[in-house]
Coordinates of C-alpha atoms in Angstrom, one line a residue:
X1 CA 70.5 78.0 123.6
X2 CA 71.3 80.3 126.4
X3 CA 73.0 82.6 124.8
X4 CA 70.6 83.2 122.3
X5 CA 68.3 84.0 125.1
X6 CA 70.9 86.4 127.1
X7 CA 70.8 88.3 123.4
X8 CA 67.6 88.6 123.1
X9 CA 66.7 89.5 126.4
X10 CA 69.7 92.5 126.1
X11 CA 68.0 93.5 122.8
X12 CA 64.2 94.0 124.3
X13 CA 66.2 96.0 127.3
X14 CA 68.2 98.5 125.2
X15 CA 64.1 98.6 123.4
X16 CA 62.0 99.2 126.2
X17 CA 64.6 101.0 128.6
X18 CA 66.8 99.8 131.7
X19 CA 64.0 101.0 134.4
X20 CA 60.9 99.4 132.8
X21 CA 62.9 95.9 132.1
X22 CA 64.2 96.2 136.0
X23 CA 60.4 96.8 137.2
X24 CA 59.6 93.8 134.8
X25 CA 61.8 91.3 136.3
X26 CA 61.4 92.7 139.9
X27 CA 57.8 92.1 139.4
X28 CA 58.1 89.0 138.2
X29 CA 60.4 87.4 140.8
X30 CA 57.8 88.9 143.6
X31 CA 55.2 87.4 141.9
X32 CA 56.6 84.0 142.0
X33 CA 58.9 83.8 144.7
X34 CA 59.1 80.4 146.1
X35 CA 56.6 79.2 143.8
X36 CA 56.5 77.9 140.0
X37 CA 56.5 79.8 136.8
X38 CA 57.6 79.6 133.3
X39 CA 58.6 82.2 130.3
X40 CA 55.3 83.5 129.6
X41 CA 55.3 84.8 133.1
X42 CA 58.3 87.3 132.3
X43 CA 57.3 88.1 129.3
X44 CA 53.8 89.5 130.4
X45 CA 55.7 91.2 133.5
X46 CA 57.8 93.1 130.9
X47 CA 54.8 94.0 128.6
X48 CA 52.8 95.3 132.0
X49 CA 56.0 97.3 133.1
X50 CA 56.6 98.9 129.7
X51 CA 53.2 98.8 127.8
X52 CA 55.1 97.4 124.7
X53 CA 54.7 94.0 123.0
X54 CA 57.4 92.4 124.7
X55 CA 55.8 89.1 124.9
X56 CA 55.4 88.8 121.4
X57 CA 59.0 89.4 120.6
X58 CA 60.4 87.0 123.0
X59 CA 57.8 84.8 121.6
X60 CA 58.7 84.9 117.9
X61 CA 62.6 84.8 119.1
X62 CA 62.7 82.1 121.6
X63 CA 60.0 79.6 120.1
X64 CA 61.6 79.7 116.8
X65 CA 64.8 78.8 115.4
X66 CA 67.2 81.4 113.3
X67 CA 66.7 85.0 113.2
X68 CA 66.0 87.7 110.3
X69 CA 67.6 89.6 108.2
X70 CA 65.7 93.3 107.7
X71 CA 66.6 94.8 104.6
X72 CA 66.5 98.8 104.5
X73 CA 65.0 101.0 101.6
X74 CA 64.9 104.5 101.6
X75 CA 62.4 106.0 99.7
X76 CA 61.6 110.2 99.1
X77 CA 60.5 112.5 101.5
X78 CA 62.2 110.8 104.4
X79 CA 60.7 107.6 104.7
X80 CA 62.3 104.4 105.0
X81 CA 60.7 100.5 103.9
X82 CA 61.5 97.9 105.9
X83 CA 61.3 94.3 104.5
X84 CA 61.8 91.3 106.9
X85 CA 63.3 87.5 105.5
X86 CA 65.0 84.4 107.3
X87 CA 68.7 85.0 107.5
X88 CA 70.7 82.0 105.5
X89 CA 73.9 81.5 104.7
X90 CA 74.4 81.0 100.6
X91 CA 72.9 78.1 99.0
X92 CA 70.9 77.4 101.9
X93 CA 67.1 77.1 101.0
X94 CA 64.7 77.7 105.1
X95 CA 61.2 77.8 105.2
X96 CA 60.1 80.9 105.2
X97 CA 59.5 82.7 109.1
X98 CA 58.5 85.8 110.2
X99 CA 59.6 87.7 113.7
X100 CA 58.2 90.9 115.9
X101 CA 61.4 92.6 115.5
X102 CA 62.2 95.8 117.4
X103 CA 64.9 97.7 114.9
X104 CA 66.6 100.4 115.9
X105 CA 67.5 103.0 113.3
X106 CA 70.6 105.8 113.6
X107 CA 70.3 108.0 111.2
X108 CA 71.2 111.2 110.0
X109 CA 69.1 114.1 108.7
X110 CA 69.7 118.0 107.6
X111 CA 69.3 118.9 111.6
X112 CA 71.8 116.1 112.6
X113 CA 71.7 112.5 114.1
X114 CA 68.4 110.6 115.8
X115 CA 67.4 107.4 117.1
X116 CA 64.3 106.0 116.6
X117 CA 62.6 102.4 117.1
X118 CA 60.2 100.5 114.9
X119 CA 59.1 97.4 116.1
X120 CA 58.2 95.5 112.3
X121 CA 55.8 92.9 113.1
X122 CA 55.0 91.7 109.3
X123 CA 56.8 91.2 105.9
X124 CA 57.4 94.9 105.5
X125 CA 56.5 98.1 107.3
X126 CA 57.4 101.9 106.0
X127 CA 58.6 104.5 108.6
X128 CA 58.2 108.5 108.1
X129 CA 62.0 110.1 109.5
X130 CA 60.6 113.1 108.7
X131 CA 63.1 115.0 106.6
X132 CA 65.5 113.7 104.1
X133 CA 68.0 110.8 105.6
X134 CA 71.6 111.2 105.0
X135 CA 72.6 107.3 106.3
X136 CA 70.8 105.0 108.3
X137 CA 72.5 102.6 110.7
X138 CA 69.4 99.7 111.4
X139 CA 71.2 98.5 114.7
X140 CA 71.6 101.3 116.6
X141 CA 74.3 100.5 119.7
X142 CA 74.7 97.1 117.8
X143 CA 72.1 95.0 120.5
X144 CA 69.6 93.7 117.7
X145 CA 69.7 89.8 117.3
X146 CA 69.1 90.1 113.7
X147 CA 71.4 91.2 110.5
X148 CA 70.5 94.1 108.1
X149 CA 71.2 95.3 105.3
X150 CA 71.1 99.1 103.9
X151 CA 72.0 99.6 99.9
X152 CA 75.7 99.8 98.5
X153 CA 76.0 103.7 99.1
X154 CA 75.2 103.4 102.2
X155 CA 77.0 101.0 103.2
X156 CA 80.5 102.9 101.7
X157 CA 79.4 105.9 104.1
X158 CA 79.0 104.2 106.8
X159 CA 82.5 102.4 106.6
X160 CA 83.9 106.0 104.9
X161 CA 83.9 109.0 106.9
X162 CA 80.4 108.7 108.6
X163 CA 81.6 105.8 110.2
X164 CA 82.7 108.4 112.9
X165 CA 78.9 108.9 113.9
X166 CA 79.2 105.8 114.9
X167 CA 80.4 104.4 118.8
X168 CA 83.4 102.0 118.9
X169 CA 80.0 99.3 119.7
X170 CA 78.6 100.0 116.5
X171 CA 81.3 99.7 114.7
X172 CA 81.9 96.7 115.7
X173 CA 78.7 95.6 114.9
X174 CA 79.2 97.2 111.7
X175 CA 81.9 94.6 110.8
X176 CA 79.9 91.7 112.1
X177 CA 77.0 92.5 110.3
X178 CA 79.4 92.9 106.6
X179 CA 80.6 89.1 107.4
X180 CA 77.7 87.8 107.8
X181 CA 76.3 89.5 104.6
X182 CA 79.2 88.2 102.7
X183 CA 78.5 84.6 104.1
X184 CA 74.6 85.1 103.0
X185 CA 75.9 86.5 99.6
X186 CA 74.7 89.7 99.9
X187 CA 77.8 91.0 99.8
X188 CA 80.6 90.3 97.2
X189 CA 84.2 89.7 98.5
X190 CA 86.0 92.8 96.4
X191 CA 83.1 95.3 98.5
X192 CA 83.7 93.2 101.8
X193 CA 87.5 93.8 101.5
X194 CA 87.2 97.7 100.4
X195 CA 85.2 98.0 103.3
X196 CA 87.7 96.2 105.9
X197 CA 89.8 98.8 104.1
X198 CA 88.3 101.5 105.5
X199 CA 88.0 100.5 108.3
X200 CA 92.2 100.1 108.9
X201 CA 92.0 103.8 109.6
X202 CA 89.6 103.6 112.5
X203 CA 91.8 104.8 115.5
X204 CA 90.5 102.2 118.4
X205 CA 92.3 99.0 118.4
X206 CA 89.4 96.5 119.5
X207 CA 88.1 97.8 116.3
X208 CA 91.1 97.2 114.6
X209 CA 91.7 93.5 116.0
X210 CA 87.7 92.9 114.6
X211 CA 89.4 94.1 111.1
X212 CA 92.3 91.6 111.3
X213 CA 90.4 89.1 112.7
X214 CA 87.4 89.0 109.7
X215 CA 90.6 88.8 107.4
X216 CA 91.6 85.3 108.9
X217 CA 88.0 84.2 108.4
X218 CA 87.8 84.8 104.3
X219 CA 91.4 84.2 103.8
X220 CA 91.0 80.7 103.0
X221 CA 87.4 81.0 101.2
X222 CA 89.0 84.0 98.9
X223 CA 92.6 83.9 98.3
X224 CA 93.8 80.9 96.5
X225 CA 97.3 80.3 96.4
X226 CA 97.7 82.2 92.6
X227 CA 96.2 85.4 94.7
X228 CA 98.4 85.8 97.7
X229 CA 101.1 87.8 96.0
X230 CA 98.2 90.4 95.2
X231 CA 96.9 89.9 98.6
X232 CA 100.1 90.4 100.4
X233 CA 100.3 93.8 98.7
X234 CA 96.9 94.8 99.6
X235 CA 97.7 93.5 103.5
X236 CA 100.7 95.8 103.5
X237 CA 98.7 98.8 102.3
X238 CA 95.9 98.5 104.5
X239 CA 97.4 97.1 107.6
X240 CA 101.3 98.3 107.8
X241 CA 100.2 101.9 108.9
X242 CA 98.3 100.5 111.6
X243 CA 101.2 98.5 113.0
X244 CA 103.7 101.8 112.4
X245 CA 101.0 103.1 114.9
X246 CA 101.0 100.7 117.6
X247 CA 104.6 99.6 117.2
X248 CA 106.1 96.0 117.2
X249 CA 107.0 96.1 120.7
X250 CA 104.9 96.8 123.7
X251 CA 105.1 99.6 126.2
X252 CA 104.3 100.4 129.3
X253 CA 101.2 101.4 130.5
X254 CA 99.9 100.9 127.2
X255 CA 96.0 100.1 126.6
X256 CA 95.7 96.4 127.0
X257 CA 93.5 96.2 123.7
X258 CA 97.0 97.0 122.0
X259 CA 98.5 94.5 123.2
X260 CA 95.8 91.6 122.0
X261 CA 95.7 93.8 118.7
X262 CA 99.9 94.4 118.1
X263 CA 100.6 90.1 117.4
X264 CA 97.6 90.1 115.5
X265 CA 98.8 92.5 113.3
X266 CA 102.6 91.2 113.0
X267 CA 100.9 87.7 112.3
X268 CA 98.9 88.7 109.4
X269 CA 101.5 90.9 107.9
X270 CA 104.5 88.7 108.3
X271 CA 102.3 85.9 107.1
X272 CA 100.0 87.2 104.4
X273 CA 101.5 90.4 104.2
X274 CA 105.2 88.9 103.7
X275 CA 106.3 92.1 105.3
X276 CA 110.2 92.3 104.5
X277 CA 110.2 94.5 107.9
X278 CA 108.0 92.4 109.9
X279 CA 109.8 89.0 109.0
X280 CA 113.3 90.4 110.1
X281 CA 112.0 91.8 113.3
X282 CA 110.5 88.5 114.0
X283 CA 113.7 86.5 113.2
X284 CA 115.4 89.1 115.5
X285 CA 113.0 88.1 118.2
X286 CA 113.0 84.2 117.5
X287 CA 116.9 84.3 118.0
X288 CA 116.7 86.5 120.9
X289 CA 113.7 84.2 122.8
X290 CA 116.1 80.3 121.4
X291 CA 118.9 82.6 123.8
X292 CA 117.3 83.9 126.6
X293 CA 113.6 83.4 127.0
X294 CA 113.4 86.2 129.5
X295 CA 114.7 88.9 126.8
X296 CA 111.6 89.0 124.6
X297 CA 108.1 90.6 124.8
X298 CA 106.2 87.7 126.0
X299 CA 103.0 89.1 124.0
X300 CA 104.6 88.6 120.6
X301 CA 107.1 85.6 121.3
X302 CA 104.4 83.2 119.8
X303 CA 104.0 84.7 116.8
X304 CA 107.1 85.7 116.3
X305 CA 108.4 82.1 116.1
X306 CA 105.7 81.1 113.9
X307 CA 106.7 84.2 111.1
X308 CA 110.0 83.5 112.1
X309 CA 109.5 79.6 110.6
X310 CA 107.8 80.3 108.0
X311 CA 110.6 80.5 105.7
X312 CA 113.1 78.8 108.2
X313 CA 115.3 75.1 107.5
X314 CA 116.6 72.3 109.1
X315 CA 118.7 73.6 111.5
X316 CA 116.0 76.3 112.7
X317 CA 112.8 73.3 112.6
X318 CA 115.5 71.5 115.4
X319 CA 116.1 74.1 117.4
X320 CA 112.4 74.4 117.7
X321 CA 112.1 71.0 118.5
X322 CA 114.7 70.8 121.3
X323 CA 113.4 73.9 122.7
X324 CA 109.9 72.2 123.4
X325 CA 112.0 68.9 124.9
X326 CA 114.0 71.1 126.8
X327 CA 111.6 73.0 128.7
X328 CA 108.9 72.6 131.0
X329 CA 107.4 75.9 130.8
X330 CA 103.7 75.5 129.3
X331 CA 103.9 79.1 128.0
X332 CA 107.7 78.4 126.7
X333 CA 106.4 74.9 125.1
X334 CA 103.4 76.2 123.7
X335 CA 105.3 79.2 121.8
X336 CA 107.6 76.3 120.0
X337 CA 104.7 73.7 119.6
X338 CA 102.9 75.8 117.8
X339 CA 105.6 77.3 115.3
X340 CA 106.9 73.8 114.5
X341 CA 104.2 73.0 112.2
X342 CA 104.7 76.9 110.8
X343 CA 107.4 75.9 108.4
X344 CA 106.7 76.1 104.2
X345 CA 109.0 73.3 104.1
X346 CA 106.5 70.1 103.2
X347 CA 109.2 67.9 104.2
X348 CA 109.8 69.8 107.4
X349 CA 105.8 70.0 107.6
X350 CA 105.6 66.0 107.2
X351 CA 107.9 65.9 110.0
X352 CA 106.1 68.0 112.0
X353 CA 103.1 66.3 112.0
X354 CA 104.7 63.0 112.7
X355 CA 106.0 64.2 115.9
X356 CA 102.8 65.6 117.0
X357 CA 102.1 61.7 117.9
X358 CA 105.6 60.2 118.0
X359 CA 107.4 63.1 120.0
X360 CA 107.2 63.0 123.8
X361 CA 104.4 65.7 124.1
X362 CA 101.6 65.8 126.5
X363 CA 97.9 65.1 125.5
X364 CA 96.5 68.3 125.3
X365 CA 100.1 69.1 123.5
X366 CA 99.5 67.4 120.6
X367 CA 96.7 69.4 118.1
X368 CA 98.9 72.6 118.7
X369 CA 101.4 71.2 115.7
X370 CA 98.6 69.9 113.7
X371 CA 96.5 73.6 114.0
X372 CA 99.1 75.5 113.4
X373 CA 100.1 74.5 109.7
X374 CA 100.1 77.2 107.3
X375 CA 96.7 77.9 105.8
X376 CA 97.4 76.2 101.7
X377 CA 96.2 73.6 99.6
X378 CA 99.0 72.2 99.8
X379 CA 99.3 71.9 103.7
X380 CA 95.3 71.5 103.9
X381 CA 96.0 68.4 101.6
X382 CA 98.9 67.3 103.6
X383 CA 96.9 67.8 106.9
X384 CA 94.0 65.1 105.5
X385 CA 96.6 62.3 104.1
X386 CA 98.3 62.4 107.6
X387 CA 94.4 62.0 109.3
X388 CA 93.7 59.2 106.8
X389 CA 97.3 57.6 107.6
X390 CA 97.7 57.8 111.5
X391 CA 93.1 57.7 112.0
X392 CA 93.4 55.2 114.5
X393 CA 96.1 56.6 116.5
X394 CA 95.0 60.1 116.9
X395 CA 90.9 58.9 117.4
X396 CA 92.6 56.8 120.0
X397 CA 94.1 59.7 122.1
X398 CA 90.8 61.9 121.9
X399 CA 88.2 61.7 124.5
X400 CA 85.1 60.3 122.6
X401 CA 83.0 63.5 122.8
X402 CA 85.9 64.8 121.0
X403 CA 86.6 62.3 117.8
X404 CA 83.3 63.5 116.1
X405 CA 85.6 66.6 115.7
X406 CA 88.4 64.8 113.3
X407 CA 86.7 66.2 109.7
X408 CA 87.6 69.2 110.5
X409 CA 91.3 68.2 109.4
X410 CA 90.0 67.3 106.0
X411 CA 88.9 71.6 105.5
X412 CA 89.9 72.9 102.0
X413 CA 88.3 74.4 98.9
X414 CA 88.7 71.4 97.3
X415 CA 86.0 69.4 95.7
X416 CA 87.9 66.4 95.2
X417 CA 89.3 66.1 98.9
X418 CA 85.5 66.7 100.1
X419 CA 84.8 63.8 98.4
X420 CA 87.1 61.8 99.6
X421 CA 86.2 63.2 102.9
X422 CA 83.0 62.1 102.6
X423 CA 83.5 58.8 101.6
X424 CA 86.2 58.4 104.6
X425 CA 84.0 59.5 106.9
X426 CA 81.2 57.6 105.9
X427 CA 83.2 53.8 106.9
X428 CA 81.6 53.0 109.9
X429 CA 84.7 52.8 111.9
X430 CA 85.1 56.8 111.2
X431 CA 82.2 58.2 112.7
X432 CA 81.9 58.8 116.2
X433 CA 78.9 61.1 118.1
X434 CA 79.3 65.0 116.2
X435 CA 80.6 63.7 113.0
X436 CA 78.2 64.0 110.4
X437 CA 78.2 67.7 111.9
X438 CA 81.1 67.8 112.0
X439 CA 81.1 66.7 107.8
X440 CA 78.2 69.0 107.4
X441 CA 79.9 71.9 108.0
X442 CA 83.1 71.2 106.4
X443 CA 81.0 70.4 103.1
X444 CA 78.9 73.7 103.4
X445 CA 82.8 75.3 103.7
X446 CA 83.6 73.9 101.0
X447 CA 80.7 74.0 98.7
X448 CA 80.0 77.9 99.5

């Protein structure tokens, strides 16, 4: 795909140098202007203009599928071994592959931080640092198409207070790097969360929203519905100082990353978090908006109305509702749409979901109820009888390249519902072009 290309092509760049990658490609385009050519032609003008091996990095990248995991282990006197294996996620059984992989290693010694590059072109290679190594980052400015790995120590130091060796890149590599560990299972869930931990104190909110953000991707795998109580207290913990910090309301001339961080935050801890604080703030804000639309900060309106439904009745679900059928605003329509299906009520969530196709909403209005139901069995369960119920009418209002994307409404962590998934699915007037991928991964979710 092209941008697996783009990332590859940005990792041999950051290897071999800006200048020698310009001359490369100059090169190459005066070589063939107006004429034919094909990859091997860049790739040899890049391994002339550098004198590296480019060619066979792009080859073992580009003409092969997946990418590598390189697994770090320090060994006396300063030397490092580095072992190369397909990257899976758990349970998943690849034919073995090997790449020409150029790593770059950040590390730290007794006389202070280097860089170096190995380019590992077997199973395993060993590297002499030359003096003792305090940490080793294996991604150095985070532009390596590959995941790593480094031992358990390590990996607490470089979350803990050598994280701040580290640029605001790196960092966010860092957490990319611990999710896809903890998808591979290389990484157990009570290690992945002490390190999200951690990193709540880092001080740069793109950082931050990466934090908040890999929380709403194991949420559901992690925290069944007897955990959230224990969860909510560890969300409040870890992420209530941050919000203290950035404030519930915006300011002016604030850094716009603040902004796309702040309704992050108030989502996940009037949600998970169950924030006593949070919640009445956002009921303050849900009233204030239902008044006067024009008296709110339109950054945190949305979420506000979904925290503020959470816990909300009758009376509140049909002030929602008349606020959609009262305005034409998209942004104004959008905000309700998407907290009507935000209420714990099941009977208010039933309803919710019935109007998606019986209220007078516009096409692309209608998945904005059904996405937004609170993340439970119970509503994931809910979510799937309403597919099976009202199939033909909602398959009937997708374009077709988009009804192989329906089994995504039967997601849970149930067994049982996969199976009767599965066997739904499977009637041949249920699958449609992208289903069985569709089933694929919602079984792999499952299952894993």
């Amino acid at each position: 795909p092209f941008q697996k290309g783009q990332r590859v092509l940005a990792m041999v760049e950051r290897w071999i140098g800006e200048e020698a990658f310009r001359s490369g490609v100059l090169d190459y385009v005066a070589r063939h202007a107006w004429g034919n050519a094909v990859g091997e032609d860049l790739w040899q003008a890049l391994d002339a203009a550098s004198g590296e091996q480019v060619s066979s990095v792009l080859a073992s990248f580009l003409e092969q599928p997946g990418l590598p995991l390189i697994r770090v282990e320090p060994e006396p006197g300063g030397r490092l071994r580095l072992r190369q294996q397909r990257f899976t996620t758990f349970g998943v059984e690849l034919e073995p592959q090997l790449w020409v992989v150029p790593v770059g290693l950040k590390y730290e010694t007794a006389e202070g931080i280097r860089e170096h590059t190995v380019v590992l072109d077997g199973p395993t290679a060993s590297v002499n640092l030359g003096d003792d190594v305090e940490w080793v980052l294996p991604d150095a400015d985070s532009w390596g198409y590959y995941r790593w790995s480094v031992p358990d120590e390590m990996m607490r130091r470089l979350a803990g207070d050598d994280r701040q060796a580290l640029t605001e890149r790196e960092r966010i590599g860092f957490l990319s790097n611990a999710y896809a560990l903890l998808t591979a299972g290389a990484l157990g869930g009570g290690d992945y969360l002490a390190l999200l931990a951690d990193y709540a104190e880092d001080p740069e909110p793109e950082v931050m929203t990466n934090v908040v953000d890999s929380l709403g991707r194991v949420r559901t795998a992690f925290v069944a519905d007897d955990l959230r109580q224990d969860y909510a207290a560890w969300v409040r913990t870890s992420l209530g100082p941050v919000l203290d910090r950035v404030g519930m309301t915006g300011q002016a001339g604030e850094d716009p990353a603040i902004a796309v961080l702040r309704p992050r935050l108030i989502r996940i801890l009037g949600l998970d978090g169950r924030d006593p604080e949070v919640r009445r703030f956002c009921d303050q804000t849900a009233r204030s908006f239902m008044r006067d639309p024009e008296s709110v900060d339109p950054g945190v309106v949305g979420v506000a109305l979904q925290v503020a439904a959470r816990d909300g009745d009758r009376s509140q679900f049909d002030a929602y509702r008349r606020g959609i059928e009262q305005n034409t605003d998209p942004q104004v329509r959008g905000a309700y749409l998407q907290a009507l299906g935000s209420f714990d009520d099941p009977e208010l969530q039933e309803e919710a979901l019935q109007y998606s196709i019986d209220g007078p909403l516009r096409l692309q209005e209608q998945q904005s109820i059904i996405r937004s139901l609170p993340d439970s069995d119970d509503s994931r369960s809910r979510e799937f009888a309403f597919l099976q119920d009202n199939y033909d009418t909602l398959a009937s209002r997708l374009p077709p390249d988009f009804r192989g994307y329906l089994p995504y409404m039967a997601m849970s962590c149930s067994e049982e519902q996969l199976a009767e998934a599965q066997e739904f699915f499977g009637e041949p007037d249920h699958e449609f072009p992208g289903t069985a991928a569709a089933l694929a991964k919602v079984t792999e979710s499952t299952e894993t």
